[in-house]
Tab-separated table of C-alpha atoms in Angstrom:
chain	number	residue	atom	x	y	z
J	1	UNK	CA	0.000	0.000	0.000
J	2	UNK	CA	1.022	3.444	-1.056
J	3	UNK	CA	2.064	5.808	2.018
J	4	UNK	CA	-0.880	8.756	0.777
J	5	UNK	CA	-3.162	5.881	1.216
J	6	UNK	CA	-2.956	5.596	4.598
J	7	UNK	CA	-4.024	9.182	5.414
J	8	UNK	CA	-7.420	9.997	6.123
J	9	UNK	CA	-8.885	12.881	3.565
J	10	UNK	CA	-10.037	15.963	5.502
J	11	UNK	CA	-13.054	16.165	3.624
J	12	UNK	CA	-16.307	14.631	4.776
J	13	UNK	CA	-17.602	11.568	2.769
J	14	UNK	CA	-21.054	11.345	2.335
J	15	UNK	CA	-22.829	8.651	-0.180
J	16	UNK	CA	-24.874	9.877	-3.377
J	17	UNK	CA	-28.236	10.653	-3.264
J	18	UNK	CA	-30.806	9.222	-5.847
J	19	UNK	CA	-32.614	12.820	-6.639
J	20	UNK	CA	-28.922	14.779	-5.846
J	21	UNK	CA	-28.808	15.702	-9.600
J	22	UNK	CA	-32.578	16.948	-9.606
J	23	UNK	CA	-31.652	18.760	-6.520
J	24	UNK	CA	-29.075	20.464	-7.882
J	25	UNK	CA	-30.777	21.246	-11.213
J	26	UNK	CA	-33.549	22.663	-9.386
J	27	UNK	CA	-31.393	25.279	-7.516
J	28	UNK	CA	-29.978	26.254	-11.225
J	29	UNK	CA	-33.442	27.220	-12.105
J	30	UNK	CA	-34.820	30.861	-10.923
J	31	UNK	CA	-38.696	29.630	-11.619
J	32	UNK	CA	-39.083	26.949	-9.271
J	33	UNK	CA	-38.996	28.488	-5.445
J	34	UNK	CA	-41.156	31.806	-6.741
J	35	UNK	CA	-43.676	29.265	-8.561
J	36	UNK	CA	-43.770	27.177	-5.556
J	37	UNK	CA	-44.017	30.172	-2.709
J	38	UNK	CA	-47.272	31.242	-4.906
J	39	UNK	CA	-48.988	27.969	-4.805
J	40	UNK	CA	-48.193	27.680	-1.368
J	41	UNK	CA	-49.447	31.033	-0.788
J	42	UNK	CA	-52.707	30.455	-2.700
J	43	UNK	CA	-53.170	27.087	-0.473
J	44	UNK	CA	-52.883	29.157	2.673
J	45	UNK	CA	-54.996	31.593	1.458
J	46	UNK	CA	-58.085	29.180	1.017
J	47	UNK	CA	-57.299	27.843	4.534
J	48	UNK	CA	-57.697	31.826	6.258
J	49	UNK	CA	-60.794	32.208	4.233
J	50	UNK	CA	-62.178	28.906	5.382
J	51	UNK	CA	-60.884	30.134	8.898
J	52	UNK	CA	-62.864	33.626	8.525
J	53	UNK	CA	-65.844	32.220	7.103
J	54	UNK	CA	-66.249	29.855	9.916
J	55	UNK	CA	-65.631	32.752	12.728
J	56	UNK	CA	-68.512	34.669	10.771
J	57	UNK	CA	-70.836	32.015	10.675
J	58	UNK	CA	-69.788	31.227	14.588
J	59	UNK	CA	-70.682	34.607	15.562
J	60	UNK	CA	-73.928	34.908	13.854
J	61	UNK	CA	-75.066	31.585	14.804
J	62	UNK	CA	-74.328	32.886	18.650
J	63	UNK	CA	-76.375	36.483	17.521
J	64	UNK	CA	-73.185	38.490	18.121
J	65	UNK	CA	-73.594	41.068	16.037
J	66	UNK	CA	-72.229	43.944	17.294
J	67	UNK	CA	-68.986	41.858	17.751
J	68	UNK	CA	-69.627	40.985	13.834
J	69	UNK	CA	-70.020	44.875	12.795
J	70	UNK	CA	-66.605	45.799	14.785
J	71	UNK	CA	-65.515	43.260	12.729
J	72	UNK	CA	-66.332	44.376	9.891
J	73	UNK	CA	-65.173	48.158	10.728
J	74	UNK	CA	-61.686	46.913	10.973
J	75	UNK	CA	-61.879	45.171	7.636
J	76	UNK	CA	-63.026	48.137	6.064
J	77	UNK	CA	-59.615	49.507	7.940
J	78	UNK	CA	-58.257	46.825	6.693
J	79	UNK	CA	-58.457	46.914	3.295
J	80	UNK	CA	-57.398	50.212	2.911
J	81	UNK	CA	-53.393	49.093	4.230
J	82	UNK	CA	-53.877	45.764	1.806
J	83	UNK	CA	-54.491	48.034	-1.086
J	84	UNK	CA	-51.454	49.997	-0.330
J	85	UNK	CA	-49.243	47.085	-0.112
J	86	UNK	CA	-50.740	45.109	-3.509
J	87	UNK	CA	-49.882	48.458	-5.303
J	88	UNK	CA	-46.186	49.127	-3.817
J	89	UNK	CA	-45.106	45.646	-3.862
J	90	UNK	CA	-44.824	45.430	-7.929
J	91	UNK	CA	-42.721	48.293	-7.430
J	92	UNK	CA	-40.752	46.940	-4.732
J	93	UNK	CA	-40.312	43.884	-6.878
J	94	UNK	CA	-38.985	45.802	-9.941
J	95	UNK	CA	-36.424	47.838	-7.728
J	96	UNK	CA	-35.447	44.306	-6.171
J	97	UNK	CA	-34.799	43.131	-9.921
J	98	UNK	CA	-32.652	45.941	-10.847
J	99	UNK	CA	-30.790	45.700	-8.018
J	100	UNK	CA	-29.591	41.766	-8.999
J	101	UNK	CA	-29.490	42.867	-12.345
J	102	UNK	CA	-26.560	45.079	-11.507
J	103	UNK	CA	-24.828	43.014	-9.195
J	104	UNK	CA	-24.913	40.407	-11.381
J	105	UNK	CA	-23.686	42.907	-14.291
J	106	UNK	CA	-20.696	43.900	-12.141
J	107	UNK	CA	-20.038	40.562	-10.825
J	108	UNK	CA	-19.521	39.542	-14.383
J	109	UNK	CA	-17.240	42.575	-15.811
J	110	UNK	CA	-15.285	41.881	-12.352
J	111	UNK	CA	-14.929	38.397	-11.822
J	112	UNK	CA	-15.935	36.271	-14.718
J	113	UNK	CA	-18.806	35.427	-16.181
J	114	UNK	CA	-19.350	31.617	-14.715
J	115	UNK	CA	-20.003	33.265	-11.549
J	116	UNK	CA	-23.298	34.515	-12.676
J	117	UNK	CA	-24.675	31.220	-11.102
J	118	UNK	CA	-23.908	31.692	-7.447
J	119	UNK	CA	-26.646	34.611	-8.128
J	120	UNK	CA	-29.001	32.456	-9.713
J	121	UNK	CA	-28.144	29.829	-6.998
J	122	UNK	CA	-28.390	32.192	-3.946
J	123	UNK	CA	-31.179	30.977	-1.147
J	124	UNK	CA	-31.622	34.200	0.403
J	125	UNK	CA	-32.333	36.134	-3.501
J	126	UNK	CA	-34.482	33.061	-4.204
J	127	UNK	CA	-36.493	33.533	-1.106
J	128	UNK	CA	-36.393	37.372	-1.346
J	129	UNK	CA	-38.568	37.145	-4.587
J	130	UNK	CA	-40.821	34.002	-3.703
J	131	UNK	CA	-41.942	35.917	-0.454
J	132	UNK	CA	-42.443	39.651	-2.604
J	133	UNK	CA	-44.486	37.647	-5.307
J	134	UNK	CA	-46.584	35.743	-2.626
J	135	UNK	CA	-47.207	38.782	-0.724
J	136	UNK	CA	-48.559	40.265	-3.924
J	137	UNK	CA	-50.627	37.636	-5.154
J	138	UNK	CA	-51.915	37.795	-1.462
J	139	UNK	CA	-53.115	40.709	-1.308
J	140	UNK	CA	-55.156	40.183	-4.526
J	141	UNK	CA	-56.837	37.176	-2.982
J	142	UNK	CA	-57.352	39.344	-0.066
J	143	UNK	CA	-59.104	41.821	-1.784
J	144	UNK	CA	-61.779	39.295	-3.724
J	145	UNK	CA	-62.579	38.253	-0.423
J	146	UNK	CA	-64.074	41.598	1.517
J	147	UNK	CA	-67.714	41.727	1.407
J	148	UNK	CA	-69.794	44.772	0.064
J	149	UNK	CA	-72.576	44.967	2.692
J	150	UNK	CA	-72.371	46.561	6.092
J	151	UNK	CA	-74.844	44.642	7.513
J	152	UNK	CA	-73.594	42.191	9.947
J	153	UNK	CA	-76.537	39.939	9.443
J	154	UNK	CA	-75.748	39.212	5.647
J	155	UNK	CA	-72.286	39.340	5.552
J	156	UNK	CA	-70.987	36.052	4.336
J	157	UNK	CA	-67.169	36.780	5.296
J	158	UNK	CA	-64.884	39.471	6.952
J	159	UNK	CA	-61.489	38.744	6.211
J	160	UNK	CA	-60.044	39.463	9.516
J	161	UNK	CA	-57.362	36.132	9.757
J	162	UNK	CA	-56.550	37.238	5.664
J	163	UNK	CA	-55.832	40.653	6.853
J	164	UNK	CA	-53.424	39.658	9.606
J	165	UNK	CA	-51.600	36.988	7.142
J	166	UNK	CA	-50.606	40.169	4.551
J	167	UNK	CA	-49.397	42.168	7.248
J	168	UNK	CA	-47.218	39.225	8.354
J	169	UNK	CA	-46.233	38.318	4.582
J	170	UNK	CA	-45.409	42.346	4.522
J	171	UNK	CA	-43.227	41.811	7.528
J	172	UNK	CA	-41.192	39.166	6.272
J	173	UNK	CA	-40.868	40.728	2.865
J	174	UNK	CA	-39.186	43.530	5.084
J	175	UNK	CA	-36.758	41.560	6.830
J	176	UNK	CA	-35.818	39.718	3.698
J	177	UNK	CA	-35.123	42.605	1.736
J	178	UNK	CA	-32.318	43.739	4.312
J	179	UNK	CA	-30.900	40.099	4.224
J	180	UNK	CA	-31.170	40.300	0.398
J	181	UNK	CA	-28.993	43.761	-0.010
J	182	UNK	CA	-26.544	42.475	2.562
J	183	UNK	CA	-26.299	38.941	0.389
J	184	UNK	CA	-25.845	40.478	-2.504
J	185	UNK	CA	-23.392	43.078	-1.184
J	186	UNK	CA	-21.265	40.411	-0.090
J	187	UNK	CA	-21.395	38.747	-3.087
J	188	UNK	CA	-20.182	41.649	-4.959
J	189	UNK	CA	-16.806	41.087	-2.684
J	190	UNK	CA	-14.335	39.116	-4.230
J	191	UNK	CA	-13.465	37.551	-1.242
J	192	UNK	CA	-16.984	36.086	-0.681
J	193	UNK	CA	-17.025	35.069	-4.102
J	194	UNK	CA	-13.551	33.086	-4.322
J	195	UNK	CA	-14.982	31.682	0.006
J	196	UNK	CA	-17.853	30.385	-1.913
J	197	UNK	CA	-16.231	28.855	-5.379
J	198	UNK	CA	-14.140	26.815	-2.660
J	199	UNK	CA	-17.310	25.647	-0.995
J	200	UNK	CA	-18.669	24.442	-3.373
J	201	UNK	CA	-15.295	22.521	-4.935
J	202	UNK	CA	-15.429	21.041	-1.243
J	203	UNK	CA	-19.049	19.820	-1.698
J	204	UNK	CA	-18.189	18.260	-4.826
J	205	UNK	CA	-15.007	16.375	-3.795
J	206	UNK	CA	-16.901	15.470	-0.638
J	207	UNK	CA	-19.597	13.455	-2.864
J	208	UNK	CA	-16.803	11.585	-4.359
J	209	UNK	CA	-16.796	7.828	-2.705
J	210	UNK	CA	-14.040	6.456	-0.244
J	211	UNK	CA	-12.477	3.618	-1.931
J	212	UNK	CA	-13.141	0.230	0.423
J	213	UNK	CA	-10.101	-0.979	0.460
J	214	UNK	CA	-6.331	-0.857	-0.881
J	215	UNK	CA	-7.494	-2.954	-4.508
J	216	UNK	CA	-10.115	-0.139	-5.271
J	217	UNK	CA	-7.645	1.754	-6.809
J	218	UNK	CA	-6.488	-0.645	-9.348
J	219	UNK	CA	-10.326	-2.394	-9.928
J	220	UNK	CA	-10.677	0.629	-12.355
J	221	UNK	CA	-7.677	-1.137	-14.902
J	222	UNK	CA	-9.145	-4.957	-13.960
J	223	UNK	CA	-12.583	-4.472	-15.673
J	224	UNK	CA	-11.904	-6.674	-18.767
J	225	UNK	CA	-12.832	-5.880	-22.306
J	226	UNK	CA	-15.680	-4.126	-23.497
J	227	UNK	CA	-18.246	-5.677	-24.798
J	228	UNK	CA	-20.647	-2.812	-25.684
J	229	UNK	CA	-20.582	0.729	-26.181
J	230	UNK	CA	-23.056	3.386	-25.369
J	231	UNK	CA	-23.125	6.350	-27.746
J	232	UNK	CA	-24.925	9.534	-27.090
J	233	UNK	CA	-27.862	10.168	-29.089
J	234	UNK	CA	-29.261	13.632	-27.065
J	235	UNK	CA	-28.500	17.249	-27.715
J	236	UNK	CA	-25.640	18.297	-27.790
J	237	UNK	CA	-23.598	20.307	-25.167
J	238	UNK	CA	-21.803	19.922	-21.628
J	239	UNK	CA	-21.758	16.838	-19.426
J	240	UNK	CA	-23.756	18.402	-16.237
J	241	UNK	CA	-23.711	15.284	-13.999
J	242	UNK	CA	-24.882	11.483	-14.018
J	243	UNK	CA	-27.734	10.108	-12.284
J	244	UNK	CA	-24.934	7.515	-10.161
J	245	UNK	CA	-27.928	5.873	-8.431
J	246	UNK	CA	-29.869	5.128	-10.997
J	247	UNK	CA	-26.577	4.016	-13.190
J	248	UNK	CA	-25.712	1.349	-10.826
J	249	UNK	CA	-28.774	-0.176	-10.429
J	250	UNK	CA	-28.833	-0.497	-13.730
J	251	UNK	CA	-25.796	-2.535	-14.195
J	252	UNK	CA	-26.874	-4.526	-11.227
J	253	UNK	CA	-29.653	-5.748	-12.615
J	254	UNK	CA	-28.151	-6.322	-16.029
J	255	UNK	CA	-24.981	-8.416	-14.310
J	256	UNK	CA	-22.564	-5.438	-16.182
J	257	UNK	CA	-20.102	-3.000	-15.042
J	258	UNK	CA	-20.837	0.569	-16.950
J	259	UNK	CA	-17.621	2.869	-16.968
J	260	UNK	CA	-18.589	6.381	-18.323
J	261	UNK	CA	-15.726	7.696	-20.876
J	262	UNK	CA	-16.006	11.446	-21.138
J	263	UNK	CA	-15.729	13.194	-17.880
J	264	UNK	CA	-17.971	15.518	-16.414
J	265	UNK	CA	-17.715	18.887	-18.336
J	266	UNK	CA	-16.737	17.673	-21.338
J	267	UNK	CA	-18.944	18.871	-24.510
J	268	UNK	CA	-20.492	15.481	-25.901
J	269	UNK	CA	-21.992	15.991	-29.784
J	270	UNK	CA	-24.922	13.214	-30.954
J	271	UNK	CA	-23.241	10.058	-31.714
J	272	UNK	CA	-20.038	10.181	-29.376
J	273	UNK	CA	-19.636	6.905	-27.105
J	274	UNK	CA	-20.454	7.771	-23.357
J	275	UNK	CA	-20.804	4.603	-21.556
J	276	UNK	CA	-18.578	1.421	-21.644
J	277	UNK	CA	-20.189	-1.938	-20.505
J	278	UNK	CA	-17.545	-5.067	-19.448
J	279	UNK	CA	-19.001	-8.206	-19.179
J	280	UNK	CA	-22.402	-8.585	-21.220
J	281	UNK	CA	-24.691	-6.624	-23.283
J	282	UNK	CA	-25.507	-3.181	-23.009
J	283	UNK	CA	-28.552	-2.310	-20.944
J	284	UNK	CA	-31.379	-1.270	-23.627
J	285	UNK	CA	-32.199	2.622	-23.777
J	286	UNK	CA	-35.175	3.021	-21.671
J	287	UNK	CA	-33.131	2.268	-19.205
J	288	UNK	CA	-30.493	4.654	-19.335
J	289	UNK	CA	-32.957	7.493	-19.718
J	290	UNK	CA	-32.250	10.459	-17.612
J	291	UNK	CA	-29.115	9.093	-16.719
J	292	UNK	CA	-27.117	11.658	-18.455
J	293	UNK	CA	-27.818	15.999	-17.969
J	294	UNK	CA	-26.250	17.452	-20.776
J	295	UNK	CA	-26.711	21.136	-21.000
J	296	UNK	CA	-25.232	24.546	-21.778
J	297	UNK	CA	-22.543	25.225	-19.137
J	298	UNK	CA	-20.718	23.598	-16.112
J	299	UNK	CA	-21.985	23.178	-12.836
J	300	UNK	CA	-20.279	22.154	-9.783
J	301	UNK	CA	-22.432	19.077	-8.669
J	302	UNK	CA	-19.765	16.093	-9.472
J	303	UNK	CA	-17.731	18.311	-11.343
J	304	UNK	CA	-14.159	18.267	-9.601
J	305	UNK	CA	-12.617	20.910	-11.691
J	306	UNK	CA	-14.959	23.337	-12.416
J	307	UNK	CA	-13.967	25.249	-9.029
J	308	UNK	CA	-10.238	25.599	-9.971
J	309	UNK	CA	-11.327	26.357	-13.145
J	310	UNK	CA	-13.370	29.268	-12.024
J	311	UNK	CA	-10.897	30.060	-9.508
J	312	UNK	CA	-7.708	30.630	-12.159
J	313	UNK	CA	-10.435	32.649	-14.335
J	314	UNK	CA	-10.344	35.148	-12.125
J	315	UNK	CA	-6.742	35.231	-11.275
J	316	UNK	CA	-6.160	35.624	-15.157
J	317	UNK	CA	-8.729	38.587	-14.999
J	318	UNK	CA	-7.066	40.198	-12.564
J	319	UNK	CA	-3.480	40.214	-14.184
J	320	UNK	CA	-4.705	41.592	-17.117
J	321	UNK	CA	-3.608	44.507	-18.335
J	322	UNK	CA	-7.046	46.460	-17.854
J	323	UNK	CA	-7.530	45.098	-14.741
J	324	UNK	CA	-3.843	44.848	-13.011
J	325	UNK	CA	-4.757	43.681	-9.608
J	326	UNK	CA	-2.744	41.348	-7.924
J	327	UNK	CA	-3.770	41.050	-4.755
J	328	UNK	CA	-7.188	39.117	-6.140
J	329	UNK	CA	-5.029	36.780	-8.013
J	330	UNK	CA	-3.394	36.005	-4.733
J	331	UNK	CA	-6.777	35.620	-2.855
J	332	UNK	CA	-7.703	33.305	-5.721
J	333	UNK	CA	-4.657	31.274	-5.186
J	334	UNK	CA	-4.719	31.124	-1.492
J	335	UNK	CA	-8.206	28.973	-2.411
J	336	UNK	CA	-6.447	27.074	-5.207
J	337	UNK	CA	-3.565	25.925	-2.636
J	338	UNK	CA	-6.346	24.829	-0.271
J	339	UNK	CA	-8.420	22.565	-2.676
J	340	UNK	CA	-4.893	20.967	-3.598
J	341	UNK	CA	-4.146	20.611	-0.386
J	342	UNK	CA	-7.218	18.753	0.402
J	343	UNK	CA	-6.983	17.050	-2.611
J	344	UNK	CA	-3.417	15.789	-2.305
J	345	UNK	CA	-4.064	12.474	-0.714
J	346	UNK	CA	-7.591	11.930	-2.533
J	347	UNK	CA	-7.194	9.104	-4.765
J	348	UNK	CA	-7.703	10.559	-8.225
J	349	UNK	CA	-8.208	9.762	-11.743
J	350	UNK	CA	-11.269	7.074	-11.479
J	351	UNK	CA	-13.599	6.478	-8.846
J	352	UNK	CA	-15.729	3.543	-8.301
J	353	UNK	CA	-19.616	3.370	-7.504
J	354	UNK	CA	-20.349	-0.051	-6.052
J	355	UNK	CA	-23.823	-1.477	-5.208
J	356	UNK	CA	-25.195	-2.720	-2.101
J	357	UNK	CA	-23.144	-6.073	-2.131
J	358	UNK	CA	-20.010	-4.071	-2.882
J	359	UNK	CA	-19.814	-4.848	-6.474
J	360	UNK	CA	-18.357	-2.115	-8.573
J	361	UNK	CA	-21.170	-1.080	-11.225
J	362	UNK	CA	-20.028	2.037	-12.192
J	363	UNK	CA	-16.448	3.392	-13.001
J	364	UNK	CA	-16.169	7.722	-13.466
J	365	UNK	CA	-13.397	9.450	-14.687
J	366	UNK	CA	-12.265	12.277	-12.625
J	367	UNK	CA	-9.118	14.637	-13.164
J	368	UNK	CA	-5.748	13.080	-12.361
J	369	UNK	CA	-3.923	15.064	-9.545
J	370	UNK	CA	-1.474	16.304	-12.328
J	371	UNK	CA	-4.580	17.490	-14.181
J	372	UNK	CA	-5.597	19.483	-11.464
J	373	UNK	CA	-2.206	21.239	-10.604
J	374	UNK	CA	-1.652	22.297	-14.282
J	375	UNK	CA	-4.955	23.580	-13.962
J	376	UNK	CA	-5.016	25.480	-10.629
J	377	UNK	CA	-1.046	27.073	-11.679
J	378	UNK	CA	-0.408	27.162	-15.380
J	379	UNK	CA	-2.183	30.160	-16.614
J	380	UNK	CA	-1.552	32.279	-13.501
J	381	UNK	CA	1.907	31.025	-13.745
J	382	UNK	CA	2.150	32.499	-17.152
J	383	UNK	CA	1.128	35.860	-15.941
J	384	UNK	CA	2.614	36.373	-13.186
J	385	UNK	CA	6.007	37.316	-14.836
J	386	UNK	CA	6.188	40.725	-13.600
J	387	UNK	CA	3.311	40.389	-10.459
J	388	UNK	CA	6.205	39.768	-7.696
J	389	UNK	CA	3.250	39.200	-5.542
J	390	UNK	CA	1.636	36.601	-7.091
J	391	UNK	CA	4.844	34.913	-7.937
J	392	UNK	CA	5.963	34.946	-4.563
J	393	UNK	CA	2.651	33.313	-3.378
J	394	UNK	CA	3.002	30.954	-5.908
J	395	UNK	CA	6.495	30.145	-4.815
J	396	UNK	CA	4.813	29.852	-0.986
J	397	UNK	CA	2.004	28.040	-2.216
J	398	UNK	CA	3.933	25.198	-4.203
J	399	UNK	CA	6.490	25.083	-1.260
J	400	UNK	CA	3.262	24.051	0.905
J	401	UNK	CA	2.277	21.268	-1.252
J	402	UNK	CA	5.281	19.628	-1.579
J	403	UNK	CA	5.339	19.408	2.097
J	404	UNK	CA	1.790	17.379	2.018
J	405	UNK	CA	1.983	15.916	-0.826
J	406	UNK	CA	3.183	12.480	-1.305
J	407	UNK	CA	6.166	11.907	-3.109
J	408	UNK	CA	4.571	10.474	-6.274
J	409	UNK	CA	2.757	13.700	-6.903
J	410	UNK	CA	5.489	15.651	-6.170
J	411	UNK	CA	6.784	16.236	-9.870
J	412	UNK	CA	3.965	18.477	-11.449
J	413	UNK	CA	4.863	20.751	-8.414
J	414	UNK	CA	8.522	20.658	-9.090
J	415	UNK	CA	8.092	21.144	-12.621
J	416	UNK	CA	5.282	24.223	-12.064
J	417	UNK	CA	8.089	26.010	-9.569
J	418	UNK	CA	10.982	25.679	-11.800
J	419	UNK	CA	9.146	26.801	-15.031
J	420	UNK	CA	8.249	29.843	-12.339
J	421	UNK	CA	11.681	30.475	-11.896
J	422	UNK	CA	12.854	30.228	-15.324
J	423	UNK	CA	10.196	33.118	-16.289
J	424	UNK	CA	10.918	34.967	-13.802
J	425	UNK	CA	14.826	34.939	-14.488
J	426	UNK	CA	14.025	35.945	-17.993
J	427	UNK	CA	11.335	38.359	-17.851
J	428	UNK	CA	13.421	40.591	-14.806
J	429	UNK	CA	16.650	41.895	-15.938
J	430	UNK	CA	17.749	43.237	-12.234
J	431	UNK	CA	19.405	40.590	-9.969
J	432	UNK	CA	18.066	42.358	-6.979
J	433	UNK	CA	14.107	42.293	-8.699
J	434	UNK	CA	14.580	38.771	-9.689
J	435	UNK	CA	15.790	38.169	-6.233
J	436	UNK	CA	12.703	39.599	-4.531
J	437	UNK	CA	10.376	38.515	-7.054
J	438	UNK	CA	11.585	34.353	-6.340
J	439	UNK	CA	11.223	35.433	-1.965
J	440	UNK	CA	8.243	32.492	-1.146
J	441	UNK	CA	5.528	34.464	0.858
J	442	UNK	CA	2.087	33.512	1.729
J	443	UNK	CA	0.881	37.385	1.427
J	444	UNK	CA	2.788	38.047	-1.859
J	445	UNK	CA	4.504	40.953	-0.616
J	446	UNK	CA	1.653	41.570	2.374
């Protein structure tokens, strides 16, 4: 056994969830919690006026009726402050709106443009317009409900539980709009952004599953031939995720072992192979349907790389030339550095879904660790000729690896520093620049 094997990962391990990938689709969509807070809303609505209707017929089966007319003066109150708030909540929405429109704007110019989705995936802007639409859809079912006649006798209802409900809904519309403004205020802050790109890499690595013991790292090469092929015959665009679950109980009950050949992120085109069976035929179609999301961009749910990948985006936006700021490269590689850290004793390149017996079913490509270096350091490497700050965190940063990693993952790291070296010895005429510039620091210069 290999000596990285015997260290424990520091990320949690948790096992796959059947609807994980609907989950996860779900909180890419903007439509789903605003559509669902307004049924809800409409479903609580019938319950008050079932409520009110029942305390009108209780008092005028009991012959209170001057209790009933009181009533009845306060709904008249009533409706008056429910009429203000259906007309100012539209607007409130709308100013709402713009205000994500130009965080999201900014964000974009800023950052880069794949971080658009932790807008579209923030709970507290979801909830902020699901609660504003329900409120106003409310108060319109509020409003049907007030009865024309003044005579306590004939009134049929007197929404007095409705009125209370929209001045709670207006309450927590309140409090949620100064949650909203300071989410989205923080997620205008790089730092924030770059806390929350590493979060999420986290999440995904923790979803990754523990291999059982010291052979699962070579079952992936032991599988056998193939003996059926899988081809793609959907739309075309990016591997999102795979439905794992639903995978492997496939290939248990067709006695195969599916390995999946492009990884996830990859662009797949109608026609290209996507599934590998070893050891009988290939399960027939309707089984495998939904098994694969393919759609328009990455997403972080089983995708490994995508968070490095976002994370060396912005570096290389900040060493531009029309942005020039290195101290955000550095914050994005102070978050790159962590990942590979975590990462350094993961066992890479495949990783094997088993079944409830222990079987492998299911085999998935992941990035190899050199993969994942090249990717966290090459392109910020290649700008930082002239940043000493980045290159000294660079220097810092790949001096911190090779002190966890293990020593067969040792050589990307070597290779990365001494290419940094080389650049920076050729790109810095003065000794005493080139000197300073090649100084490891965690800070860059601090």
């Amino acid at each position: 056994m290999s000596d990285w094997m015997v260290t424990r990962s520091p990320l949690p391990r948790r096992r796959s969830r059947a609807l994980s990938p609907l989950r996860e689709h779900l909180r890419d969509t903007f439509w789903f919690a605003p559509t669902a807070a307004m049924v809800g809303v409409f479903v609580v609505w019938l319950v008050a006026q079932e409520l009110d209707a029942a305390l009108v017929r209780s008092l005028q089966d009991g012959g209170d009726f001057d209790t009933l007319a009181e009533l009845l003066r306060f709904a008249d109150d009533a409706k008056t402050v429910v009429s203000a708030v259906g007309s100012a909540m539209m607007t409130f929405i709308g100013v709402v709106f713009s205000i994500s429109l130009v965080a999201v704007q900014m964000a974009s110019g800023q950052f880069t443009p794949r971080v658009v989705r932790l807008f579209v995936r923030s709970r507290i802007t979801k909830a902020t317009f699901a609660v504003f639409l329900a409120t106003f859809v409310l108060t319109l079912l509020v409003l049907t409900s007030y009865d024309s006649t003044p005579d306590p006798r004939a009134a049929t209802s007197v929404p007095l539980v409705q009125s209370v409900l929209t001045l709670l809904m207006v309450a927590l519309s309140l409090l949620l709009f100064v949650l909203y403004v300071n989410g989205t205020l923080r997620l205008m802050r790089i730092s924030h952004v770059i806390a929350r790109i590493a979060a999420e890499s986290f999440r995904a690595a923790a979803l990754m599953p523990a291999p059982a013991d010291d052979a699962a790292d070579g079952e992936a090469d032991g599988l056998g031939p193939v003996t059926a092929w899988v081809a793609h015959e959907g739309r075309a665009g990016v591997l999102r995720d795979v439905g794992i679950a639903r995978l492997v109980r496939v290939a248990r009950g067709h006695g195969v072992v599916l390995r999946l050949v492009p990884r996830i992120g990859d662009f797949l085109v109608p026609g290209t192979p996507v599934l590998a069976v070893h050891g009988g035929a290939a399960p027939p179609r309707r089984a495998l349907r939904y098994t694969l999301s393919v759609g328009v961009e990455r997403t972080f749910h089983q995708d490994l790389a995508f968070g490095l990948r976002q994370l060396s985006d912005i570096g290389l936006r900040a060493l531009s030339p029309a942005v020039n700021d290195p101290t955000t490269a550095v914050q994005a590689l102070d978050r790159v550095v962590q990942i590979l850290a975590a990462l350094s004793r993961r066992p890479l390149d495949a990783v094997v879904h088993r079944d409830r017996r222990g079987a492998a079913r299911l085999v998935q490509p992941v990035p190899g660790w050199t993969e994942l270096v090249d990717l966290g350091f090459a392109e910020v490497r290649g700008c930082a000729v002239g940043a000493p700050q980045v290159s000294r965190r660079l220097l810092a940063g790949l001096d911190d690896l090779l002190l966890l990693a293990p020593p067969d993952r040792r050589e990307p790291l070597l290779r990365h520093r001494e290419l940094l070296r080389q650049a920076v010895e050729r790109g810095t005429p003065a000794p005493a620049d080139r000197a300073f510039a090649l100084l490891p620091d965690r800070q860059g210069i601090g």
